[in-house]
One Martini backbone bead per residue (centre of mass of N, CA, C, O) as a GRO file, in nm:
protein
  442
    1MET     BB    1   0.054   0.064  -0.017
    2ILE     BB    2   0.294   0.256  -0.019
    3GLY     BB    3   0.346   0.243  -0.323
    4TYR     BB    4   0.071   0.346  -0.414
    5GLU     BB    5   0.075   0.615  -0.264
    6LYS     BB    6   0.321   0.731  -0.405
    7ALA     BB    7   0.212   0.716  -0.693
    8ILE     BB    8  -0.048   0.888  -0.656
    9LYS     BB    9   0.093   1.145  -0.544
   10THR     BB   10   0.276   1.186  -0.793
   11TRP     BB   11   0.060   1.155  -1.044
   12LYS     BB   12  -0.235   1.245  -1.004
   13PRO     BB   13  -0.490   1.094  -1.080
   14GLU     BB   14  -0.832   1.072  -1.194
   15LEU     BB   15  -0.795   0.753  -1.243
   16CYS     BB   16  -0.848   0.416  -1.110
   17ILE     BB   17  -0.772   0.102  -1.252
   18VAL     BB   18  -0.888  -0.211  -1.150
   19VAL     BB   19  -0.787  -0.561  -1.165
   20GLY     BB   20  -0.976  -0.775  -1.028
   21ASP     BB   21  -0.954  -0.976  -0.681
   22VAL     BB   22  -0.702  -0.912  -0.542
   23THR     BB   23  -0.522  -0.772  -0.294
   24SER     BB   24  -0.393  -0.542  -0.470
   25THR     BB   25  -0.658  -0.426  -0.564
   26MET     BB   26  -0.764  -0.336  -0.287
   27ALA     BB   27  -0.524  -0.159  -0.204
   28CYS     BB   28  -0.545   0.048  -0.436
   29ALA     BB   29  -0.839   0.134  -0.385
   30ILE     BB   30  -0.798   0.246  -0.099
   31VAL     BB   31  -0.589   0.463  -0.169
   32ALA     BB   32  -0.756   0.617  -0.377
   33LYS     BB   33  -0.989   0.695  -0.185
   34LYS     BB   34  -0.808   0.847   0.020
   35GLU     BB   35  -0.717   1.051  -0.236
   36TRP     BB   36  -0.972   1.112  -0.415
   37VAL     BB   37  -0.989   0.878  -0.630
   38LYS     BB   38  -1.115   0.736  -0.883
   39VAL     BB   39  -1.284   0.411  -0.926
   40ALA     BB   40  -1.225   0.128  -1.141
   41HIS     BB   41  -1.366  -0.197  -1.217
   42VAL     BB   42  -1.214  -0.493  -1.356
   43GLU     BB   43  -1.272  -0.791  -1.459
   44GLY     BB   44  -1.096  -1.056  -1.476
   45GLY     BB   45  -1.105  -1.175  -1.808
   46ILE     BB   46  -1.341  -1.021  -1.968
   47SER     BB   47  -1.151  -0.994  -2.198
   48THR     BB   48  -1.185  -1.118  -2.528
   49ASN     BB   49  -1.165  -1.226  -2.849
   50GLU     BB   50  -1.484  -1.222  -2.881
   51ARG     BB   51  -1.482  -0.969  -2.647
   52PRO     BB   52  -1.354  -0.693  -2.642
   53LYS     BB   53  -1.315  -0.403  -2.459
   54GLN     BB   54  -1.486  -0.212  -2.656
   55PHE     BB   55  -1.757  -0.405  -2.572
   56LEU     BB   56  -1.732  -0.289  -2.279
   57ASP     BB   57  -1.835  -0.193  -1.944
   58ILE     BB   58  -1.585  -0.070  -1.772
   59LEU     BB   59  -1.731   0.186  -1.601
   60GLY     BB   60  -2.038   0.130  -1.528
   61VAL     BB   61  -2.253   0.314  -1.744
   62GLY     BB   62  -2.401   0.134  -1.982
   63LYS     BB   63  -2.137   0.153  -2.172
   64SER     BB   64  -1.936   0.114  -2.414
   65LEU     BB   65  -1.649   0.226  -2.554
   66ILE     BB   66  -1.759   0.245  -2.846
   67ARG     BB   67  -2.010   0.405  -2.772
   68MET     BB   68  -1.864   0.652  -2.650
   69THR     BB   69  -1.703   0.722  -2.904
   70PHE     BB   70  -1.948   0.764  -3.090
   71GLU     BB   71  -2.081   0.996  -2.924
   72ARG     BB   72  -1.846   1.189  -2.953
   73ALA     BB   73  -1.849   1.205  -3.263
   74MET     BB   74  -2.156   1.317  -3.276
   75LYS     BB   75  -2.062   1.613  -3.183
   76LEU     BB   76  -1.938   1.658  -3.496
   77VAL     BB   77  -2.102   1.424  -3.643
   78PRO     BB   78  -2.285   1.227  -3.811
   79ALA     BB   79  -2.340   0.892  -3.829
   80ASP     BB   80  -2.281   0.877  -4.156
   81HIS     BB   81  -1.965   0.990  -4.081
   82VAL     BB   82  -1.904   0.713  -3.956
   83PHE     BB   83  -1.623   0.489  -3.927
   84ILE     BB   84  -1.555   0.134  -3.907
   85VAL     BB   85  -1.263  -0.051  -3.826
   86THR     BB   86  -1.261  -0.409  -3.869
   87ASN     BB   87  -1.307  -0.716  -3.815
   88LYS     BB   88  -1.538  -0.933  -3.943
   89LYS     BB   89  -1.601  -1.079  -3.662
   90TYR     BB   90  -1.722  -0.777  -3.543
   91LYS     BB   91  -1.971  -0.673  -3.698
   92ALA     BB   92  -2.212  -0.758  -3.516
   93LEU     BB   93  -2.116  -0.598  -3.267
   94VAL     BB   94  -2.127  -0.320  -3.391
   95MET     BB   95  -2.432  -0.328  -3.460
   96GLU     BB   96  -2.524  -0.366  -3.165
   97HIS     BB   97  -2.383  -0.093  -3.048
   98LEU     BB   98  -2.448   0.063  -3.353
   99PRO     BB   99  -2.750   0.099  -3.495
  100GLU     BB  100  -2.714   0.385  -3.653
  101LEU     BB  101  -2.512   0.256  -3.832
  102PRO     BB  102  -2.428   0.210  -4.132
  103GLN     BB  103  -2.332  -0.080  -4.274
  104GLU     BB  104  -2.131   0.054  -4.493
  105ASN     BB  105  -1.947   0.182  -4.240
  106ILE     BB  106  -1.831  -0.109  -4.217
  107LEU     BB  107  -1.492  -0.191  -4.223
  108CYS     BB  108  -1.363  -0.498  -4.332
  109GLU     BB  109  -1.120  -0.707  -4.256
  110PRO     BB  110  -0.975  -1.008  -4.371
  111SER     BB  111  -0.738  -0.920  -4.176
  112MET     BB  112  -0.506  -0.862  -3.953
  113ASN     BB  113  -0.413  -0.520  -3.873
  114ASN     BB  114  -0.267  -0.237  -3.849
  115THR     BB  115  -0.314   0.095  -3.814
  116ALA     BB  116  -0.207   0.220  -4.080
  117PRO     BB  117  -0.380   0.060  -4.289
  118CYS     BB  118  -0.653   0.155  -4.171
  119ILE     BB  119  -0.615   0.456  -4.222
  120ALA     BB  120  -0.567   0.435  -4.524
  121TYR     BB  121  -0.828   0.299  -4.601
  122THR     BB  122  -1.015   0.524  -4.496
  123ALA     BB  123  -0.899   0.759  -4.658
  124LEU     BB  124  -0.974   0.638  -4.937
  125ARG     BB  125  -1.276   0.611  -4.891
  126ILE     BB  126  -1.329   0.912  -4.827
  127ASN     BB  127  -1.203   1.028  -5.087
  128ALA     BB  128  -1.419   0.897  -5.274
  129LEU     BB  129  -1.655   1.074  -5.148
  130ASP     BB  130  -1.440   1.322  -5.044
  131PRO     BB  131  -1.161   1.502  -5.134
  132ASN     BB  132  -1.219   1.741  -4.891
  133ALA     BB  133  -1.196   1.584  -4.649
  134VAL     BB  134  -1.210   1.563  -4.291
  135PHE     BB  135  -1.042   1.350  -4.044
  136ALA     BB  136  -1.072   1.126  -3.768
  137VAL     BB  137  -0.880   0.928  -3.533
  138LEU     BB  138  -1.042   0.689  -3.312
  139PRO     BB  139  -1.029   0.512  -3.050
  140SER     BB  140  -1.244   0.256  -2.901
  141ASP     BB  141  -1.067   0.230  -2.595
  142HIS     BB  142  -1.097   0.504  -2.464
  143VAL     BB  143  -1.060   0.711  -2.175
  144ILE     BB  144  -1.273   1.000  -2.128
  145LEU     BB  145  -1.328   1.256  -1.896
  146LYS     BB  146  -1.296   1.536  -2.068
  147GLU     BB  147  -1.512   1.571  -2.310
  148GLU     BB  148  -1.552   1.873  -2.381
  149GLU     BB  149  -1.251   1.935  -2.421
  150TYR     BB  150  -1.197   1.721  -2.632
  151VAL     BB  151  -1.402   1.822  -2.847
  152SER     BB  152  -1.281   2.104  -2.872
  153LYS     BB  153  -1.003   2.013  -2.980
  154LEU     BB  154  -1.111   1.865  -3.227
  155SER     BB  155  -1.247   2.109  -3.356
  156GLN     BB  156  -0.986   2.269  -3.387
  157ALA     BB  157  -0.846   2.061  -3.567
  158PHE     BB  158  -1.048   2.071  -3.797
  159ASP     BB  159  -1.014   2.370  -3.869
  160PHE     BB  160  -0.714   2.352  -3.939
  161ALA     BB  161  -0.726   2.119  -4.153
  162THR     BB  162  -0.916   2.277  -4.348
  163SER     BB  163  -0.694   2.531  -4.390
  164HIS     BB  164  -0.482   2.293  -4.398
  165GLU     BB  165  -0.211   2.087  -4.482
  166ALA     BB  166  -0.276   1.856  -4.222
  167ILE     BB  167  -0.154   1.704  -3.918
  168VAL     BB  168  -0.327   1.637  -3.611
  169THR     BB  169  -0.229   1.617  -3.271
  170LEU     BB  170  -0.250   1.510  -2.939
  171GLY     BB  171  -0.136   1.661  -2.644
  172ILE     BB  172   0.005   1.607  -2.313
  173GLN     BB  173   0.050   1.739  -2.016
  174PRO     BB  174   0.302   1.685  -1.815
  175THR     BB  175   0.344   1.559  -1.452
  176ARG     BB  176   0.575   1.345  -1.525
  177PRO     BB  177   0.846   1.110  -1.566
  178ASP     BB  178   0.732   0.917  -1.803
  179THR     BB  179   0.809   0.585  -1.956
  180GLY     BB  180   0.514   0.509  -2.105
  181TYR     BB  181   0.566   0.744  -2.302
  182GLY     BB  182   0.563   0.933  -2.554
  183TYR     BB  183   0.706   1.221  -2.725
  184ILE     BB  184   0.662   1.582  -2.793
  185ASN     BB  185   0.837   1.806  -2.981
  186TYR     BB  186   0.779   2.162  -2.950
  187GLN     BB  187   0.675   2.469  -3.038
  188LYS     BB  188   0.583   2.748  -2.862
  189GLU     BB  189   0.489   2.871  -3.101
  190THR     BB  190   0.224   2.971  -3.265
  191ILE     BB  191  -0.012   2.944  -3.525
  192GLY     BB  192  -0.093   3.227  -3.522
  193ASN     BB  193  -0.413   3.223  -3.356
  194GLU     BB  194  -0.355   2.945  -3.286
  195GLN     BB  195  -0.354   2.644  -3.071
  196ILE     BB  196  -0.093   2.567  -3.257
  197HIS     BB  197   0.182   2.342  -3.294
  198LYS     BB  198   0.486   2.264  -3.403
  199VAL     BB  199   0.650   1.981  -3.488
  200ILE     BB  200   0.969   1.849  -3.444
  201SER     BB  201   0.933   1.568  -3.271
  202PHE     BB  202   0.941   1.221  -3.207
  203LYS     BB  203   0.944   1.018  -2.908
  204GLU     BB  204   1.031   0.764  -2.755
  205LYS     BB  205   1.040   0.579  -2.495
  206PRO     BB  206   1.203   0.664  -2.214
  207ASP     BB  207   1.404   0.705  -1.982
  208LEU     BB  208   1.413   0.859  -1.684
  209ALA     BB  209   1.629   1.077  -1.740
  210THR     BB  210   1.499   1.178  -2.004
  211ALA     BB  211   1.220   1.246  -1.890
  212GLU     BB  212   1.325   1.466  -1.695
  213THR     BB  213   1.431   1.651  -1.918
  214TYR     BB  214   1.166   1.700  -2.062
  215LEU     BB  215   1.013   1.824  -1.823
  216GLU     BB  216   1.212   2.065  -1.763
  217SER     BB  217   1.196   2.211  -2.047
  218GLY     BB  218   0.880   2.236  -2.166
  219ASP     BB  219   0.898   2.092  -2.484
  220TYR     BB  220   0.695   1.858  -2.385
  221LEU     BB  221   0.471   1.596  -2.473
  222TRP     BB  222   0.248   1.375  -2.455
  223ASN     BB  223   0.161   1.103  -2.646
  224ALA     BB  224  -0.157   1.012  -2.748
  225ASP     BB  225  -0.098   0.899  -3.031
  226ALA     BB  226  -0.045   0.957  -3.355
  227LYS     BB  227  -0.198   0.685  -3.460
  228ASP     BB  228  -0.479   0.768  -3.325
  229ILE     BB  229  -0.512   1.087  -3.252
  230ILE     BB  230  -0.625   1.224  -3.556
  231VAL     BB  231  -0.615   1.497  -3.799
  232ILE     BB  232  -0.702   1.496  -4.154
  233SER     BB  233  -0.620   1.612  -4.456
  234ASN     BB  234  -0.779   1.491  -4.772
  235ASN     BB  235  -0.548   1.627  -5.016
  236HIS     BB  236  -0.371   1.403  -5.097
  237LYS     BB  237  -0.236   1.258  -5.405
  238GLN     BB  238   0.019   1.092  -5.271
  239ILE     BB  239   0.038   0.751  -5.157
  240VAL     BB  240   0.282   0.518  -5.011
  241ILE     BB  241   0.225   0.191  -4.875
  242LYS     BB  242   0.443  -0.075  -4.740
  243GLY     BB  243   0.397  -0.375  -4.602
  244LEU     BB  244   0.406  -0.701  -4.512
  245LYS     BB  245   0.064  -0.736  -4.577
  246ASP     BB  246   0.031  -0.455  -4.737
  247TYR     BB  247  -0.126  -0.281  -5.013
  248ILE     BB  248  -0.077   0.052  -5.154
  249VAL     BB  249  -0.222   0.210  -5.437
  250VAL     BB  250  -0.118   0.522  -5.598
  251ASP     BB  251  -0.219   0.783  -5.786
  252GLU     BB  252  -0.275   1.107  -5.889
  253GLU     BB  253  -0.610   1.063  -5.889
  254ASN     BB  254  -0.612   0.786  -5.735
  255ALA     BB  255  -0.731   0.544  -5.485
  256LEU     BB  256  -0.613   0.222  -5.350
  257LEU     BB  257  -0.679  -0.094  -5.197
  258ILE     BB  258  -0.477  -0.391  -5.140
  259TYR     BB  259  -0.554  -0.698  -5.025
  260PRO     BB  260  -0.470  -0.972  -4.903
  261LYS     BB  261  -0.533  -1.275  -4.858
  262SER     BB  262  -0.633  -1.473  -4.637
  263ASP     BB  263  -0.528  -1.747  -4.456
  264GLU     BB  264  -0.834  -1.852  -4.416
  265GLN     BB  265  -0.957  -1.688  -4.672
  266GLU     BB  266  -1.140  -1.678  -4.971
  267ILE     BB  267  -1.297  -1.420  -5.169
  268LYS     BB  268  -1.613  -1.389  -5.323
  269GLY     BB  269  -1.774  -1.137  -5.517
  270VAL     BB  270  -2.120  -1.061  -5.570
  271VAL     BB  271  -2.262  -0.778  -5.752
  272GLN     BB  272  -2.620  -0.756  -5.774
  273LYS     BB  273  -2.899  -0.823  -5.901
  274LEU     BB  274  -3.177  -1.039  -5.812
  275LEU     BB  275  -3.141  -1.210  -6.102
  276TYR     BB  276  -3.149  -1.470  -6.314
  277ASP     BB  277  -3.020  -1.305  -6.573
  278LYS     BB  278  -2.742  -1.267  -6.394
  279GLY     BB  279  -2.652  -1.573  -6.305
  280ILE     BB  280  -2.713  -1.682  -6.008
  281ARG     BB  281  -2.759  -1.983  -6.046
  282GLU     BB  282  -2.475  -2.045  -6.155
  283PHE     BB  283  -2.320  -1.932  -5.919
  284VAL     BB  284  -2.432  -2.127  -5.704
  285GLU     BB  285  -2.351  -2.397  -5.837
  286SER     BB  286  -2.049  -2.338  -5.844
  287ALA     BB  287  -2.018  -2.291  -5.542
  288ARG     BB  288  -2.103  -2.574  -5.458
  289GLN     BB  289  -1.863  -2.720  -5.596
  290ILE     BB  290  -1.634  -2.577  -5.447
  291LYS     BB  291  -1.739  -2.637  -5.144
  292ALA     BB  292  -1.710  -2.952  -5.166
  293ILE     BB  293  -1.368  -2.910  -5.165
  294ARG     BB  294  -1.393  -2.615  -5.023
  295GLN     BB  295  -1.379  -2.405  -4.705
  296ASP     BB  296  -1.201  -2.124  -4.796
  297VAL     BB  297  -1.470  -2.016  -4.938
  298GLU     BB  298  -1.650  -1.722  -5.036
  299PHE     BB  299  -1.993  -1.631  -5.131
  300TRP     BB  300  -2.128  -1.329  -5.242
  301VAL     BB  301  -2.439  -1.147  -5.185
  302VAL     BB  302  -2.584  -0.850  -5.339
  303GLY     BB  303  -2.917  -0.721  -5.274
  304GLU     BB  304  -3.253  -0.686  -5.412
  305LEU     BB  305  -3.579  -0.762  -5.383
  306ASP     BB  306  -3.800  -0.744  -5.676
  307ALA     BB  307  -4.134  -0.790  -5.697
  308GLU     BB  308  -4.185  -0.636  -5.989
  309ASN     BB  309  -3.980  -0.843  -6.104
  310PRO     BB  310  -3.999  -1.140  -6.283
  311ALA     BB  311  -3.668  -1.205  -6.253
  312THR     BB  312  -3.677  -1.247  -5.968
  313ILE     BB  313  -3.584  -1.416  -5.719
  314ASP     BB  314  -3.664  -1.648  -5.503
  315LYS     BB  315  -3.676  -1.635  -5.169
  316ASP     BB  316  -3.648  -1.942  -5.113
  317ASP     BB  317  -3.382  -1.975  -5.260
  318LEU     BB  318  -3.213  -1.784  -5.088
  319VAL     BB  319  -3.259  -1.923  -4.818
  320ARG     BB  320  -3.144  -2.197  -4.901
  321TRP     BB  321  -2.853  -2.104  -4.976
  322VAL     BB  322  -2.790  -1.999  -4.693
  323ASP     BB  323  -2.856  -2.256  -4.525
  324GLU     BB  324  -2.634  -2.424  -4.702
  325ASP     BB  325  -2.373  -2.243  -4.728
  326VAL     BB  326  -2.312  -2.117  -5.021
  327VAL     BB  327  -2.398  -1.828  -4.927
  328TYR     BB  328  -2.357  -1.476  -4.858
  329TYR     BB  329  -2.595  -1.239  -4.735
  330HIS     BB  330  -2.600  -0.876  -4.725
  331GLY     BB  331  -2.800  -0.742  -4.882
  332PHE     BB  332  -2.877  -0.415  -4.894
  333ILE     BB  333  -2.637  -0.182  -5.045
  334LYS     BB  334  -2.579   0.130  -5.141
  335ASP     BB  335  -2.260   0.109  -5.086
  336VAL     BB  336  -2.036  -0.127  -5.245
  337ARG     BB  337  -1.730  -0.062  -5.189
  338SER     BB  338  -1.681  -0.226  -4.932
  339ILE     BB  339  -1.727  -0.501  -5.071
  340ILE     BB  340  -1.520  -0.480  -5.294
  341ALA     BB  341  -1.270  -0.438  -5.105
  342GLN     BB  342  -1.320  -0.743  -4.973
  343SER     BB  343  -1.278  -0.859  -5.245
  344ASP     BB  344  -1.119  -1.067  -5.497
  345CYS     BB  345  -1.385  -1.087  -5.686
  346ILE     BB  346  -1.584  -1.023  -5.973
  347VAL     BB  347  -1.920  -1.153  -6.044
  348LEU     BB  348  -2.090  -1.178  -6.386
  349PRO     BB  349  -2.320  -1.419  -6.525
  350SER     BB  350  -2.464  -1.280  -6.760
  351TYR     BB  351  -2.692  -1.276  -7.036
  352ARG     BB  352  -2.727  -0.949  -7.029
  353GLU     BB  353  -2.596  -0.622  -7.145
  354GLY     BB  354  -2.447  -0.346  -7.142
  355LEU     BB  355  -2.268  -0.170  -6.922
  356PRO     BB  356  -2.123  -0.302  -6.643
  357ARG     BB  357  -2.091  -0.124  -6.363
  358ILE     BB  358  -1.982  -0.325  -6.149
  359VAL     BB  359  -1.735  -0.404  -6.314
  360ILE     BB  360  -1.606  -0.123  -6.339
  361GLU     BB  361  -1.583  -0.074  -6.034
  362GLY     BB  362  -1.403  -0.318  -5.979
  363MET     BB  363  -1.171  -0.236  -6.167
  364SER     BB  364  -1.114   0.046  -6.030
  365MET     BB  365  -1.043  -0.148  -5.758
  366ALA     BB  366  -0.862  -0.390  -5.854
  367LYS     BB  367  -1.057  -0.624  -5.971
  368PRO     BB  368  -1.115  -0.905  -6.076
  369VAL     BB  369  -1.292  -1.077  -6.351
  370ILE     BB  370  -1.605  -1.264  -6.390
  371THR     BB  371  -1.759  -1.327  -6.705
  372THR     BB  372  -1.940  -1.295  -7.004
  373LEU     BB  373  -2.001  -1.375  -7.357
  374THR     BB  374  -2.138  -1.074  -7.373
  375ALA     BB  375  -2.262  -0.797  -7.437
  376GLY     BB  376  -2.045  -0.574  -7.252
  377CYS     BB  377  -1.878  -0.782  -7.090
  378ALA     BB  378  -1.653  -0.867  -7.297
  379GLU     BB  379  -1.517  -0.571  -7.309
  380THR     BB  380  -1.384  -0.587  -7.001
  381VAL     BB  381  -1.210  -0.847  -7.098
  382ASP     BB  382  -0.886  -0.985  -7.082
  383GLU     BB  383  -0.788  -1.282  -7.118
  384GLY     BB  384  -0.586  -1.341  -6.834
  385ILE     BB  385  -0.538  -1.033  -6.742
  386ASN     BB  386  -0.831  -0.931  -6.576
  387GLY     BB  387  -0.966  -1.223  -6.645
  388TYR     BB  388  -1.277  -1.404  -6.718
  389LEU     BB  389  -1.448  -1.594  -6.975
  390VAL     BB  390  -1.788  -1.709  -7.022
  391ASN     BB  391  -2.048  -1.875  -7.091
  392ILE     BB  392  -2.365  -1.879  -7.093
  393LYS     BB  393  -2.495  -2.106  -6.871
  394ASP     BB  394  -2.191  -2.209  -6.763
  395ILE     BB  395  -2.105  -2.394  -6.504
  396LYS     BB  396  -1.840  -2.530  -6.582
  397GLY     BB  397  -1.691  -2.271  -6.676
  398LEU     BB  398  -1.718  -2.120  -6.406
  399THR     BB  399  -1.568  -2.326  -6.230
  400THR     BB  400  -1.304  -2.309  -6.386
  401ALA     BB  401  -1.255  -2.009  -6.328
  402PHE     BB  402  -1.238  -2.033  -6.026
  403ASN     BB  403  -0.999  -2.230  -6.020
  404GLU     BB  404  -0.801  -2.050  -6.166
  405PHE     BB  405  -0.803  -1.822  -5.959
  406LEU     BB  406  -0.729  -1.997  -5.703
  407SER     BB  407  -0.436  -2.078  -5.831
  408LEU     BB  408  -0.334  -1.814  -5.780
  409THR     BB  409  -0.136  -1.592  -5.683
  410HIS     BB  410  -0.143  -1.301  -5.524
  411ASP     BB  411   0.034  -1.139  -5.720
  412ARG     BB  412  -0.138  -1.216  -5.968
  413GLN     BB  413  -0.402  -1.091  -5.872
  414VAL     BB  414  -0.293  -0.805  -5.856
  415GLU     BB  415  -0.212  -0.775  -6.152
  416MET     BB  416  -0.496  -0.819  -6.261
  417GLY     BB  417  -0.628  -0.577  -6.119
  418LEU     BB  418  -0.442  -0.354  -6.242
  419ALA     BB  419  -0.519  -0.410  -6.534
  420GLY     BB  420  -0.818  -0.337  -6.494
  421ARG     BB  421  -0.777  -0.046  -6.404
  422ALA     BB  422  -0.638   0.054  -6.660
  423LYS     BB  423  -0.878  -0.015  -6.845
  424ALA     BB  424  -1.090   0.164  -6.707
  425ILE     BB  425  -0.941   0.434  -6.751
  426ASN     BB  426  -0.884   0.409  -7.070
  427GLU     BB  427  -1.203   0.302  -7.160
  428PHE     BB  428  -1.435   0.387  -6.902
  429ASP     BB  429  -1.424   0.675  -6.853
  430ASP     BB  430  -1.661   0.912  -6.829
  431LYS     BB  431  -1.506   1.160  -6.937
  432ARG     BB  432  -1.393   1.029  -7.190
  433ILE     BB  433  -1.664   0.946  -7.318
  434ALA     BB  434  -1.795   1.226  -7.321
  435LEU     BB  435  -1.581   1.358  -7.506
  436GLU     BB  436  -1.618   1.171  -7.749
  437ILE     BB  437  -1.915   1.239  -7.795
  438PHE     BB  438  -1.878   1.542  -7.831
  439ASN     BB  439  -1.688   1.523  -8.078
  440LEU     BB  440  -1.891   1.378  -8.261
  441VAL     BB  441  -2.116   1.596  -8.253
  442GLU     BB  442  -1.920   1.834  -8.349
   0.00000   0.00000   0.00000
């Protein structure tokens, strides 16, 4: 207890979180109460891989940490401007805790990734929606006690990032020579009339002697974690990040993220209207054949049942396909880009088309394509270069195309996707087509 008392008197925390129910937990809680410090108790082992801490009511206030983070964000933006990046295994939990959040705003990683790729992924998704957007990156598991002050600082950061091409991070005024934080060395002079300081450098967690030097100088702040709480102006035209497991490819005009396939699953995405003449019956039967010999493949269906269209698939068929675990049905999603981003391949075995927009969208996001030798579709694919072409109503041919794609290395799949993106830009760009039509009319 003497050690706890010394630590609490030295550090003067606003909150003491104790974990478990051992003797040391009780000792720390008693000292904290004696020094008039708030105490929060977390049951030991309550956070699990199936339900991580962000989905728990750690503070006993009837809200999970992710819920509290979401509500703080909504003091600055509406719910449909909030995006959650998480692993796909937690999508249902996110929907449970944040029912107001549009489903398409949950960006699911196919594999576990670090913070930087997640931030980059979100930046590119937001940039596609609004190239002039400014966004903040907020951890879902932080405990924020002074919420009004926190929101005020974030609002100030938003204003600055809106008027400057800048990345703004929050620093915390240090009260002790703590070796558990990184530090930010900053200029004392503010930028204009703003309460914003230019960062000189970021320092890794120091030893005690170095931390004491930082504290004495007055030129350092604790790093709230530059990779966590940041506000970014989203008008950079070229970013290239390459990690051990993630590839992000960006050109001067557009940006896209290419994820490697998960070690656990390979994913096929079909995004289309739920019509029989879009080839969905053939898609399902081919999926059934693939899944009979492989369990590491998912086949996704996205779309809406249109009762007024006589070609709409029967609801009972869809229910049966889902119950048999042949396909995963995402339902109707207004903005399908998040689904395309998580897919390895776009499949459209249609009987007839004009120019298939979903295929062009998939190509523009560097996704290989499997489609049919019918007018409109056939023009989108160079066989074996950016995808595969099969005859209409040809289940055997479609299954062969699936197997061909599944046999490719990841690098080859990436090459195929990039070839499709180049083709989409060079041959199917809306502005280019509009200009050609204009020139013909003129």
